[in-house]
XYZ file of C-alpha atoms in Angstrom:
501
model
C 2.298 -24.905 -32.831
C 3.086 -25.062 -29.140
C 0.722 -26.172 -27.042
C 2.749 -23.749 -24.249
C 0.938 -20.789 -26.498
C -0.500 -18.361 -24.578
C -4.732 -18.875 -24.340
C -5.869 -15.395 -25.728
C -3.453 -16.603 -29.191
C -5.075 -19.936 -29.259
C -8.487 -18.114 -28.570
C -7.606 -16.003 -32.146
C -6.073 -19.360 -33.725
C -9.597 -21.143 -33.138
C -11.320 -17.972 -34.642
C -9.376 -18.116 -37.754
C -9.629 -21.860 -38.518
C -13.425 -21.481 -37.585
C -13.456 -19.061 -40.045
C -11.602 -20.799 -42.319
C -13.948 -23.930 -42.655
C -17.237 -22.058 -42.491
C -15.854 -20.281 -45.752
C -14.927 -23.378 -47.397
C -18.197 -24.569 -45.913
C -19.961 -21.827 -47.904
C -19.243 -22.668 -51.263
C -20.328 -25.958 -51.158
C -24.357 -24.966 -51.199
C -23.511 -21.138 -52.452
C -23.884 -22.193 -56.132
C -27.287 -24.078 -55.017
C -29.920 -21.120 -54.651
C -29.018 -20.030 -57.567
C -28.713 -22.504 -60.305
C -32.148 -22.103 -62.111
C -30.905 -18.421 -62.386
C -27.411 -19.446 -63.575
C -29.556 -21.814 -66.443
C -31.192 -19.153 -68.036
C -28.275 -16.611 -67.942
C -26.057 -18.994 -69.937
C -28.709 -20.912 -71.751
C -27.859 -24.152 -70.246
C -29.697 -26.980 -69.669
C -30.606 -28.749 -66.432
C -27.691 -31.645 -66.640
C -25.472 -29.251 -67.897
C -25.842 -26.656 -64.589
C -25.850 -29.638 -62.444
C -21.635 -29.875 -63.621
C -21.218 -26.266 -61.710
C -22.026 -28.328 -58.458
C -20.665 -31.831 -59.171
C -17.439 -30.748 -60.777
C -16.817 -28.261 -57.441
C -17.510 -31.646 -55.870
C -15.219 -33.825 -57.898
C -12.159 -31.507 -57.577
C -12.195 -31.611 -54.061
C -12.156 -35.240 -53.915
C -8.861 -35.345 -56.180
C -7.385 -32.533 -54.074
C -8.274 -33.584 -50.628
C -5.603 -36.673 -50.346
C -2.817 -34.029 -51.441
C -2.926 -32.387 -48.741
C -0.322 -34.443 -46.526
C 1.841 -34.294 -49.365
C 0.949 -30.406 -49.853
C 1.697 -29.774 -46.071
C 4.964 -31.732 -46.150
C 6.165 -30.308 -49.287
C 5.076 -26.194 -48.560
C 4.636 -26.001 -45.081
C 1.129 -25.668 -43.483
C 0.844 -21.763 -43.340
C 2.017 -21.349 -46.949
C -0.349 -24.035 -47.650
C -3.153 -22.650 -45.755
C -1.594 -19.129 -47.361
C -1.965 -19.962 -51.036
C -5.442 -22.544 -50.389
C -7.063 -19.559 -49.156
C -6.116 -16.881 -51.278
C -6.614 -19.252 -54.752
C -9.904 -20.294 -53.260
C -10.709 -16.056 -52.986
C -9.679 -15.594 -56.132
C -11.435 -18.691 -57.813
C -14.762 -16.845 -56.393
C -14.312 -13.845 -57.719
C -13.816 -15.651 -61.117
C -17.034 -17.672 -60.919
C -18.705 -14.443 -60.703
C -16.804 -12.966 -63.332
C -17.637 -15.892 -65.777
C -18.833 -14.998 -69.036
C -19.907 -18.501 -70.336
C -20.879 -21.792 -68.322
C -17.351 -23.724 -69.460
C -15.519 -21.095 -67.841
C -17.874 -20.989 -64.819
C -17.577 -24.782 -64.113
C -13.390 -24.372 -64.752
C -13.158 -22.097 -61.947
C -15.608 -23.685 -59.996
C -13.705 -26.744 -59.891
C -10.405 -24.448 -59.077
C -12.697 -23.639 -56.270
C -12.998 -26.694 -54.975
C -9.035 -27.736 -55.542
C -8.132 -24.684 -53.514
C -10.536 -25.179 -50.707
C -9.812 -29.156 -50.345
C -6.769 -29.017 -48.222
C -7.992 -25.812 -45.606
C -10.592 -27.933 -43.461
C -8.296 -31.294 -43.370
C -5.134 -28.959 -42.494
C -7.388 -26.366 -39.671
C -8.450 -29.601 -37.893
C -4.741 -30.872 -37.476
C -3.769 -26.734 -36.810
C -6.238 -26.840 -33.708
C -5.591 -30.250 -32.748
C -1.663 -29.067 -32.300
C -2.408 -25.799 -31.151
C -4.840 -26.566 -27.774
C -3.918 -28.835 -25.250
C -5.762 -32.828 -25.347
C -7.687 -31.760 -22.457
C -9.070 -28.539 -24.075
C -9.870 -30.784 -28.005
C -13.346 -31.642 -26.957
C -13.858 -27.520 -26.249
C -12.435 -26.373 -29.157
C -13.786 -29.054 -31.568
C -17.249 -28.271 -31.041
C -16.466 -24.027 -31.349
C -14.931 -25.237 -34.795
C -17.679 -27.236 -35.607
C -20.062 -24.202 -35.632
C -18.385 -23.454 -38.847
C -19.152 -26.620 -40.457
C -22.808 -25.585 -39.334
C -23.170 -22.394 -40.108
C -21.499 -22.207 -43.485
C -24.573 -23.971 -45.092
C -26.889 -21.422 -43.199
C -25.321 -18.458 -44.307
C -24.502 -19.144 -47.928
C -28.022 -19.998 -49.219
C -29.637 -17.544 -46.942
C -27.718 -14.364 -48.217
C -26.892 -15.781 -51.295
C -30.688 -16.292 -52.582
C -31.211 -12.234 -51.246
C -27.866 -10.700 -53.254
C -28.739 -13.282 -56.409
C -32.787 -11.855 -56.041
C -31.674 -8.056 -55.712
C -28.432 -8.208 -58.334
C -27.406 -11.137 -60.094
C -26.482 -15.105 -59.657
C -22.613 -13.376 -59.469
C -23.234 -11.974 -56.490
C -23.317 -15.281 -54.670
C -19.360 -15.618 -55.392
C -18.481 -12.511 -55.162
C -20.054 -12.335 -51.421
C -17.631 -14.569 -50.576
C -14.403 -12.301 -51.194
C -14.940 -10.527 -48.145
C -14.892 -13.564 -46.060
C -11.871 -14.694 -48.217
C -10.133 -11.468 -47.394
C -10.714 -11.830 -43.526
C -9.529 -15.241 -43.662
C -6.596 -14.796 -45.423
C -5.970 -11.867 -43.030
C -6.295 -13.921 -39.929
C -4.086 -17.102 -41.536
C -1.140 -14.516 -42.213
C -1.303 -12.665 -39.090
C -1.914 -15.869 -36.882
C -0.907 -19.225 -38.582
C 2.420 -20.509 -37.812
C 5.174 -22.298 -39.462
C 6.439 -25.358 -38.227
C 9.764 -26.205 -38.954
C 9.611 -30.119 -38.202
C 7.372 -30.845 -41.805
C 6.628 -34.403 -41.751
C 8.244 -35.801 -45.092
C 5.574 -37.456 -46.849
C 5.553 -38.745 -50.163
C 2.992 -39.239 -53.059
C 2.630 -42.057 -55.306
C 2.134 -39.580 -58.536
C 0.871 -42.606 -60.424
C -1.586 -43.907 -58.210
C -2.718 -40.666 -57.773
C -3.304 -39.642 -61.372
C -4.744 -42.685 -62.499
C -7.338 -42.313 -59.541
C -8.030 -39.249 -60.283
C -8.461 -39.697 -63.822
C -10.983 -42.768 -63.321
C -12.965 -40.510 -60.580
C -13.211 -37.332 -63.254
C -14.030 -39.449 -66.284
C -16.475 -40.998 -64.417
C -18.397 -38.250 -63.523
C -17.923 -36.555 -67.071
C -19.794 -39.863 -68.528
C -22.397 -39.490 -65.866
C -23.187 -35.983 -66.531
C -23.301 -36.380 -69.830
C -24.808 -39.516 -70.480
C -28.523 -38.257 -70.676
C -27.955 -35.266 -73.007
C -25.683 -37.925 -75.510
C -28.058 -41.027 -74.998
C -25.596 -42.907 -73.111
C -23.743 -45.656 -74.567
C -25.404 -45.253 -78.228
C -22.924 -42.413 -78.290
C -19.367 -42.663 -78.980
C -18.507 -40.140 -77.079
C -19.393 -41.653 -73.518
C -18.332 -44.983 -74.916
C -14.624 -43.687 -74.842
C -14.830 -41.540 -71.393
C -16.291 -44.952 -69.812
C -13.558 -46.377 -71.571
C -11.258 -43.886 -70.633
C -12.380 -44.609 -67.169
C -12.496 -48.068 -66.740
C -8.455 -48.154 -68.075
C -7.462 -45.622 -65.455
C -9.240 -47.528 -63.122
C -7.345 -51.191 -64.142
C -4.332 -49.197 -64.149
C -4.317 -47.968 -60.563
C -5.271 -51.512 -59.399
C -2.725 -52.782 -61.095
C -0.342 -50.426 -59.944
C -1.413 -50.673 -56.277
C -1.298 -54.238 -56.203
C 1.918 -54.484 -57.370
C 3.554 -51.462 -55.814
C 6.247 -51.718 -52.951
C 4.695 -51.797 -49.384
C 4.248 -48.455 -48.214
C 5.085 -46.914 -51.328
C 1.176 -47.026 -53.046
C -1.787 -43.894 -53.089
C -4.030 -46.965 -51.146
C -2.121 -49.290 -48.750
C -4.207 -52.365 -49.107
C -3.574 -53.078 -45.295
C -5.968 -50.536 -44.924
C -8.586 -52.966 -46.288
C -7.978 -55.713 -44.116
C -9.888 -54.053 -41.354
C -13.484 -54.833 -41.467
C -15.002 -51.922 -40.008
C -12.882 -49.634 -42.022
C -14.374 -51.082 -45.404
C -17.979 -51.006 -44.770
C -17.341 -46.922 -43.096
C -16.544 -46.655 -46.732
C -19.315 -48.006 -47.997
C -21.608 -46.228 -45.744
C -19.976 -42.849 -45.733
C -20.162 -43.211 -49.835
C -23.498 -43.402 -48.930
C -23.973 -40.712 -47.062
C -22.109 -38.325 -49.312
C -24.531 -39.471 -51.406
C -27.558 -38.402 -49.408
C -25.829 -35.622 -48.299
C -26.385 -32.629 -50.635
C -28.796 -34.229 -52.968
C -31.756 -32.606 -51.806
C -30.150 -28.873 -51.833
C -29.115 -29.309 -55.657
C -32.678 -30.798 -56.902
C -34.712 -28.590 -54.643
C -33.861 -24.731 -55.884
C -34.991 -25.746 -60.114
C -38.015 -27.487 -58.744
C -39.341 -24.442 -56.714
C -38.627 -22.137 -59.424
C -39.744 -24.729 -62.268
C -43.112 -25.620 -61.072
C -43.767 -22.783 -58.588
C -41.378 -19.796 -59.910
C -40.347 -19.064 -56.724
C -37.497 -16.044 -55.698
C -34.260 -16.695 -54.901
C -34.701 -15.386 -51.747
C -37.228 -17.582 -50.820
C -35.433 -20.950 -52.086
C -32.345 -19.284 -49.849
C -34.219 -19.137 -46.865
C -35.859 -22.463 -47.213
C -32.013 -24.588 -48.175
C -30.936 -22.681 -44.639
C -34.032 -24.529 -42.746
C -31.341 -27.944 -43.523
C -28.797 -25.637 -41.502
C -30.513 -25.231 -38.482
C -31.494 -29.425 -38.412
C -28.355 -30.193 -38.737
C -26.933 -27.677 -36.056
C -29.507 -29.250 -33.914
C -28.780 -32.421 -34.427
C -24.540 -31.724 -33.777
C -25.491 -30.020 -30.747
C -27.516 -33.410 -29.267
C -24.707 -35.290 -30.670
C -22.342 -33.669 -27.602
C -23.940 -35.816 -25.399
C -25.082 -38.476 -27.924
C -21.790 -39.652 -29.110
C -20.910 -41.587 -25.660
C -23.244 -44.144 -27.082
C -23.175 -46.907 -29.140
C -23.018 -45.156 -32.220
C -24.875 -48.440 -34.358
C -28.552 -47.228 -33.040
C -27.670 -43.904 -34.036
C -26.260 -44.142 -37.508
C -29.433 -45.836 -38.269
C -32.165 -43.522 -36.734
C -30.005 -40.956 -38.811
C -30.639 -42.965 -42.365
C -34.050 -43.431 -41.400
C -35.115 -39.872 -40.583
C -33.336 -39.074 -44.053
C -35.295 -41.896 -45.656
C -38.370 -40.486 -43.957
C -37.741 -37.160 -45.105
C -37.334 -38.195 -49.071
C -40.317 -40.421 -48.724
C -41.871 -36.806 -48.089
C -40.484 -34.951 -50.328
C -41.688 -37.509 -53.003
C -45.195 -37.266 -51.968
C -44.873 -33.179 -53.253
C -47.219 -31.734 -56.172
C -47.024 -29.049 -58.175
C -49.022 -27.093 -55.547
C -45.969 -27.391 -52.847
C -45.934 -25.127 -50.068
C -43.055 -23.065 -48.605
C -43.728 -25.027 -45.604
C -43.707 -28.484 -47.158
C -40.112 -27.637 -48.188
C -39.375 -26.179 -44.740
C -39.779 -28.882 -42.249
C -38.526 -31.708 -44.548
C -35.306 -30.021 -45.469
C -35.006 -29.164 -41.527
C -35.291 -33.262 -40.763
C -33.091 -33.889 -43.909
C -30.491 -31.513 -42.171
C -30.972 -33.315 -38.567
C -30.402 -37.196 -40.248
C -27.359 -35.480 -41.756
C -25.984 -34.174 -38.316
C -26.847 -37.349 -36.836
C -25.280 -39.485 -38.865
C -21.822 -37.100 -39.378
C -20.068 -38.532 -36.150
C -20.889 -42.523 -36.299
C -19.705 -43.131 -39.382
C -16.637 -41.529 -38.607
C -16.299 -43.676 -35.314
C -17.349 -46.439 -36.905
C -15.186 -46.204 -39.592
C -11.897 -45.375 -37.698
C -12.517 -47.563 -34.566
C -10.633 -50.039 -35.333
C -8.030 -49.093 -37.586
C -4.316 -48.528 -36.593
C -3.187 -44.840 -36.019
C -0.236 -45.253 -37.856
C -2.918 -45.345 -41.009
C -4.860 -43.150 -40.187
C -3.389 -40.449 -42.792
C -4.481 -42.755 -45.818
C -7.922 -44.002 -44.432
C -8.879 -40.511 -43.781
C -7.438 -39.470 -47.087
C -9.737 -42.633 -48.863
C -12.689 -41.716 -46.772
C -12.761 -38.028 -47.601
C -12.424 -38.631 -51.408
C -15.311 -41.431 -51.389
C -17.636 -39.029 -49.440
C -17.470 -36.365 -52.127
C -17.360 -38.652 -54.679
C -20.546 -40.311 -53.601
C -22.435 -36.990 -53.745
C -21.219 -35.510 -56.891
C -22.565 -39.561 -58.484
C -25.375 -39.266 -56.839
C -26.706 -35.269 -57.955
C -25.475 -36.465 -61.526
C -27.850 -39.670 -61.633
C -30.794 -37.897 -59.799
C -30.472 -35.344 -63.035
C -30.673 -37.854 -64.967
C -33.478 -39.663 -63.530
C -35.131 -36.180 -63.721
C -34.494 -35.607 -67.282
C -35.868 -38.955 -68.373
C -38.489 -40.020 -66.566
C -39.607 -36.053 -67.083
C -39.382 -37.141 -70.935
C -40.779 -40.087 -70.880
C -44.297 -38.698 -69.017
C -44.392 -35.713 -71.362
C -44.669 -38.035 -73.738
C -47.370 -40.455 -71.578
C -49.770 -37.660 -70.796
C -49.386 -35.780 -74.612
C -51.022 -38.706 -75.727
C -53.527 -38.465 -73.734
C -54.074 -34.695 -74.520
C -57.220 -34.634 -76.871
C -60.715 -32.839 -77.432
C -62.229 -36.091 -77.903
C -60.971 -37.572 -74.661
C -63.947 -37.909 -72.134
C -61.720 -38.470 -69.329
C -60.408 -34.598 -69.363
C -63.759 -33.298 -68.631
C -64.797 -29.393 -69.246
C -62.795 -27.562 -66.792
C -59.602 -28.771 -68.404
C -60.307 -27.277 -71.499
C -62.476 -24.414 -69.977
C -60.720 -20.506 -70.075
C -56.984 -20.025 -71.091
C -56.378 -24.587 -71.633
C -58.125 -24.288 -74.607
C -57.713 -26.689 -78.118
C -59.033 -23.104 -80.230
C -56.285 -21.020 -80.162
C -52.308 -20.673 -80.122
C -52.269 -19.473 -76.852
C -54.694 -22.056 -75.632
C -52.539 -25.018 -76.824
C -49.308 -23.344 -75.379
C -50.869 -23.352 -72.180
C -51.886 -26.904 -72.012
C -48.318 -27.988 -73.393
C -46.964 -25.916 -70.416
C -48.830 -27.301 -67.802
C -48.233 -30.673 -68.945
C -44.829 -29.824 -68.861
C -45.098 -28.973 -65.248
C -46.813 -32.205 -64.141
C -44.237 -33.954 -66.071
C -41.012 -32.359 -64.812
C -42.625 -32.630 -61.164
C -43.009 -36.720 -62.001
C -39.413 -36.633 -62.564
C -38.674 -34.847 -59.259
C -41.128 -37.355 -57.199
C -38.872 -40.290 -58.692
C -35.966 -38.986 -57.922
C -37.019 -38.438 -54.156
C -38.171 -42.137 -54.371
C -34.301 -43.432 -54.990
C -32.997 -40.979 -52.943
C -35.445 -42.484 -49.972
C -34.601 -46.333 -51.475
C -30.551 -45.274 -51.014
C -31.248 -44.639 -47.311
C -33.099 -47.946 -46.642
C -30.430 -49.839 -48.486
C -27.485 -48.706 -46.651
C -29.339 -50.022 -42.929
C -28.010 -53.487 -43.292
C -24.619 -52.735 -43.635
C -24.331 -51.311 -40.038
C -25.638 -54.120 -38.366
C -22.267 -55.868 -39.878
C -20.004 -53.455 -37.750
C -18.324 -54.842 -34.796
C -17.758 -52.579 -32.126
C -15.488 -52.949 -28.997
C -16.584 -53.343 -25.685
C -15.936 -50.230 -23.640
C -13.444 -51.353 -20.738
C -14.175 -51.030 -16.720
């Protein structure tokens, strides 16, 4: 687009891809507030709802490198076109579900349909405003980014409270229906498409090894992990796709491969992998684990959870708004205080009991939020400081698909970690369940905790139940708050230039 373009169409062009993003920003915590409703509606278990997040997750990662290829191929408006109206549609079929296979299929098309519209609106706005106007209109698009995670969970936890856990997808076809309104109406063609090509073999193979690696991961608890044959051959199935996209990248033409290994040669660009796999990591961890522990050990409403996953939101808007001023700075210091305020506020959440206030969950998903925000633009600078522009398409492409990949890992293993350390003090404190045990005392087994009746029993195995699932929350806190220590090293290995006079 133009950049002649006349100011009130770019003002409408910035609207549209603002409220493009927020609504692809929405879906990736809408799902959140309500998964301990979505659990008992389709009598699934706690790893197995965790797949309607990680696979939404997973899919974007595959999809997000296409999008070069998709733009070059389609155009961008048609792409933008069909992304937005197959991500609409993919709502409306989440809500429509009627088991949890069919839920976690289209939640997955959700996430292939959204992958390419925030990629593709950046480079839209980028081409349609002048270089003098980007740093203006970056930070009015950025408000999406912000705002989608405030909104979703917010209204979400109210329409899933008051109807059903559908109504949290199908809220989001009126946003589709603007959006796709606005993209028609305002988006552009371009007849100059770049003509980019895509290694289909790198590609699949990659995407392969990423999907059967998070299939083993999800189900590895439930199947007892490699004493089943079953994850034996999706690791297996992994590990060959995996061998067979090194192979094939190593041996490719120059130029021609998914990863250009040139890419690697830069040293800043390879640990801004490591540390935004990291962050994706940390990222949405906390929203996923938080919603079945409020409503496990304290039954809270929907509502309520809703309200208390938007208090991340407004830290993280916080923190993007400091950042304006912030990012002129060496961004080392920075990247840091951001892992440490996240590994300050999983270290708090781990110290929760099952008597955790609405408050407690407040302020340390606020400061979870505000590490996020702060840490969002340094490891992007970090990462690309260095690299040459003419690569930029692939490292972006690489960095994108690690980021989402780290967090859909991550949500998997901190299930798991829930699930069996959960198990495992069930089993600890059962034993220690007895009339004859001194240590209990009278008010244990005093009123309903009683050894003399059905009820009485059933109570006790309930509340032990509670402590025990809670356990397995507080250790999964704990690695979530070890993941943010460990990543601190690393950035002390970046080089930055020295800003010329």
């Amino acid at each position: 687009m133009p950049q002649e373009e006349a100011a009130p169409n770019r003002a409408l062009v910035l609207v549209t891809l603002t409220f493009v993003t927020m609504l692809y920003a929405m879906t990736v915590t809408i799902a959140n507030v309500s998964l301990p409703q979505m659990q008992g509606a389709l009598s699934a278990t706690t790893d197995q709802i965790a797949l309607v997040v990680t696979f939404n997750i997973v899919a974007t990662a595959i999809v997000t490198p296409m999008t070069g290829w998709l733009t070059g191929r389609f155009g961008r408006r048609n792409t933008m076109i069909w992304g937005v109206g197959g991500f609409t549609i993919a709502s409306f079929l989440c809500g429509a579900a009627p088991n949890l296979e069919t839920l976690i299929l289209f939640r997955a098309a959700q996430g292939a349909f959204g992958a390419p519209l925030v990629p593709l609106s950046q480079a839209i706005l980028l081409e349609t405003y002048p270089k003098k106007d980007h740093g203006f209109a970056t930070s009015i698009y950025g408000t999406g980014v912000v705002l989608g995670p405030v909104i979703a969970p917010t209204l979400g936890g109210y329409l899933s409270e008051l109807l059903s856990w559908r109504w949290v997808f199908f809220m989001i076809i009126p946003f589709g229906v603007i959006a796709f309104t606005g993209v028609i109406t305002l988006i552009k063609s371009r007849s100059d498409r770049p003509s980019t090509k895509l290694d289909w073999t790198g590609f699949i193979s990659l995407s392969i090894a990423v999907a059967a690696a998070q299939l083993m991961l999800d189900r590895g608890e439930r199947n007892d992990w490699f004493n089943s044959t079953e994850i034996i051959a999706i690791a297996g199935l992994s590990c060959l796709a995996l061998y067979f996209f090194v192979a094939h990248t190593l041996t490719a033409k120059p130029g021609t491969a998914f990863l250009n290994i040139a890419i690697l040669k830069d040293r800043n660009y390879v640990l801004g992998l490591l540390i935004v796999f990291v962050f994706g990591m940390l990222n949405f961890t906390p929203m996923t684990l938080l919603p079945p522990l409020l409503q496990t050990v304290q039954d809270y409403p929907d509502s309520i959870i809703g309200w208390l996953l938007g208090a991340r939101g407004i830290g993280t808007l916080v923190a993007f708004a400091m950042m304006v001023y912030l990012s002129k700075l060496d961004p080392r210091p920075i990247l840091i205080t951001g892992f440490l305020i996240q590994g300050l506020a999983g270290f708090a959440m781990a110290n929760f009991d099952v008597n955790v206030t609405t408050f407690d969950v407040a302020w340390t998903s606020c400061l979870q939020g505000f590490g996020v925000g702060l840490i969002w633009v340094p490891v992007t600078l970090i990462t690309f400081s260095t690299m040459d522009p003419k690569l930029l398409p692939e490292g972006m492409a690489i960095f994108h698909l690690l980021r989402n990949f780290g967090s859909s890992v991550f949500i998997s293993i901190s299930f798991a970690v829930v699930i069996r350390t959960g198990k495992t003090n069930y089993s600890e404190m059962v034993e220690q369940i007895s009339p004859f045990n001194e240590r209990l005392g009278m008010p244990f087994v005093a009123g309903r905790w009683s050894f003399d009746s059905t009820e009485g029993l059933a109570a006790i195995s309930g509340e032990v139940g509670r402590q025990a699932v809670m356990v397995g929350y507080v250790n999964a806190f704990y690695l979530f708050s070890l993941a943010c220590v460990c990543v601190i090293p690393f950035v002390f290995l970046v080089r930055m230039k020295r800003a010329s006079r």
